[in-house]
Amino acid sequence: QVQVVESGGGLVQAGGSLRLSCAASGNIFLFNAMRWYRQAPGKQRELVASITSGGSTNYADSVKGRFTISRDSAKNTVYLQMNSLKPEDTAVYYCAALGRLLYWGQGTQVTVSS
């Protein structure tokens, strides 16, 4: 049973920073990719950033240059560093591990005040 657990959300003022963490059971390199999604109230869930087992990264246009996805193999953890946060970044952020299935975490709330 794959478990994915996010942490690090919270309330921050516009222009501030937060770092989200995603701990997955097992070796994260065994997953094809690790992804961060977000879902704002009344909106569809969207892919924010991803990192493949080979280290390739990809970002949504709305976060390019502000968010950085990275990983720590020793801790089996993936991070999402979010800088220059905007109120429109407010959402529940979900981590997902892409293996045979897409395994989801429970999400962590990020609220950016103006």
PDB file of C-alpha atoms in Angstrom, residues 51-106:
ATOM      1  CA  ILE A  51       9.631  15.554 -11.464  1.00  0.00           C
ATOM      2  CA  THR A  52      10.397  12.266 -13.188  1.00  0.00           C
ATOM      3  CA  SER A  53      12.536   9.456 -11.842  1.00  0.00           C
ATOM      4  CA  GLY A  54      15.235  10.729 -14.194  1.00  0.00           C
ATOM      5  CA  GLY A  55      15.067  14.190 -12.707  1.00  0.00           C
ATOM      6  CA  SER A  56      13.241  16.046 -15.465  1.00  0.00           C
ATOM      7  CA  THR A  57      10.953  18.756 -14.177  1.00  0.00           C
ATOM      8  CA  ASN A  58       7.912  20.437 -15.613  1.00  0.00           C
ATOM      9  CA  TYR A  59       5.811  23.360 -14.420  1.00  0.00           C
ATOM     10  CA  ALA A  60       2.490  24.961 -15.137  1.00  0.00           C
ATOM     11  CA  ASP A  61       2.902  28.297 -16.884  1.00  0.00           C
ATOM     12  CA  SER A  62       1.261  30.052 -13.968  1.00  0.00           C
ATOM     13  CA  VAL A  63       4.052  29.045 -11.564  1.00  0.00           C
ATOM     14  CA  LYS A  64       7.141  29.017 -13.780  1.00  0.00           C
ATOM     15  CA  GLY A  65       9.928  31.049 -12.278  1.00  0.00           C
ATOM     16  CA  ARG A  66       8.260  31.075  -8.855  1.00  0.00           C
ATOM     17  CA  PHE A  67       7.903  27.414  -7.849  1.00  0.00           C
ATOM     18  CA  THR A  68      10.615  24.775  -7.754  1.00  0.00           C
ATOM     19  CA  ILE A  69      10.135  21.044  -7.372  1.00  0.00           C
ATOM     20  CA  SER A  70      13.008  19.029  -5.935  1.00  0.00           C
ATOM     21  CA  ARG A  71      13.648  15.778  -4.126  1.00  0.00           C
ATOM     22  CA  ASP A  72      15.789  14.318  -1.394  1.00  0.00           C
ATOM     23  CA  SER A  73      16.480  10.672  -2.118  1.00  0.00           C
ATOM     24  CA  ALA A  74      17.822   9.995   1.342  1.00  0.00           C
ATOM     25  CA  LYS A  75      14.529  11.115   2.883  1.00  0.00           C
ATOM     26  CA  ASN A  76      12.230   9.785   0.140  1.00  0.00           C
ATOM     27  CA  THR A  77      10.761  13.234   0.064  1.00  0.00           C
ATOM     28  CA  VAL A  78       9.772  15.643  -2.671  1.00  0.00           C
ATOM     29  CA  TYR A  79       9.505  19.367  -2.078  1.00  0.00           C
ATOM     30  CA  LEU A  80       7.695  22.248  -3.663  1.00  0.00           C
ATOM     31  CA  GLN A  81       9.370  25.561  -2.926  1.00  0.00           C
ATOM     32  CA  MET A  82       6.900  28.340  -3.588  1.00  0.00           C
ATOM     33  CA  ASN A  83       8.169  31.899  -3.804  1.00  0.00           C
ATOM     34  CA  SER A  84       6.516  35.190  -4.697  1.00  0.00           C
ATOM     35  CA  LEU A  85       3.169  33.752  -3.730  1.00  0.00           C
ATOM     36  CA  LYS A  86       0.014  35.365  -5.043  1.00  0.00           C
ATOM     37  CA  PRO A  87      -3.554  35.238  -3.735  1.00  0.00           C
ATOM     38  CA  GLU A  88      -4.459  33.162  -6.790  1.00  0.00           C
ATOM     39  CA  ASP A  89      -2.099  30.460  -5.539  1.00  0.00           C
ATOM     40  CA  THR A  90      -4.552  29.792  -2.723  1.00  0.00           C
ATOM     41  CA  ALA A  91      -5.652  26.161  -2.992  1.00  0.00           C
ATOM     42  CA  VAL A  92      -5.368  22.730  -1.494  1.00  0.00           C
ATOM     43  CA  TYR A  93      -2.106  21.278  -2.734  1.00  0.00           C
ATOM     44  CA  TYR A  94      -1.877  17.564  -3.368  1.00  0.00           C
ATOM     45  CA  CYS A  95       1.130  15.373  -3.907  1.00  0.00           C
ATOM     46  CA  ALA A  96       0.794  12.320  -6.115  1.00  0.00           C
ATOM     47  CA  ALA A  97       3.118   9.452  -6.893  1.00  0.00           C
ATOM     48  CA  LEU A  98       2.857   7.985 -10.372  1.00  0.00           C
ATOM     49  CA  GLY A  99       3.469   4.289 -10.317  1.00  0.00           C
ATOM     50  CA  ARG A 100       1.207   1.554 -11.589  1.00  0.00           C
ATOM     51  CA  LEU A 101      -1.512   3.867 -10.356  1.00  0.00           C
ATOM     52  CA  LEU A 102      -1.575   7.489  -9.335  1.00  0.00           C
ATOM     53  CA  TYR A 103      -1.367   7.542  -5.558  1.00  0.00           C
ATOM     54  CA  TRP A 104      -2.688  10.657  -3.862  1.00  0.00           C
ATOM     55  CA  GLY A 105      -2.012  12.321  -0.574  1.00  0.00           C
ATOM     56  CA  GLN A 106      -4.702  13.989   1.513  1.00  0.00           C
TER      57      GLN A 106
END
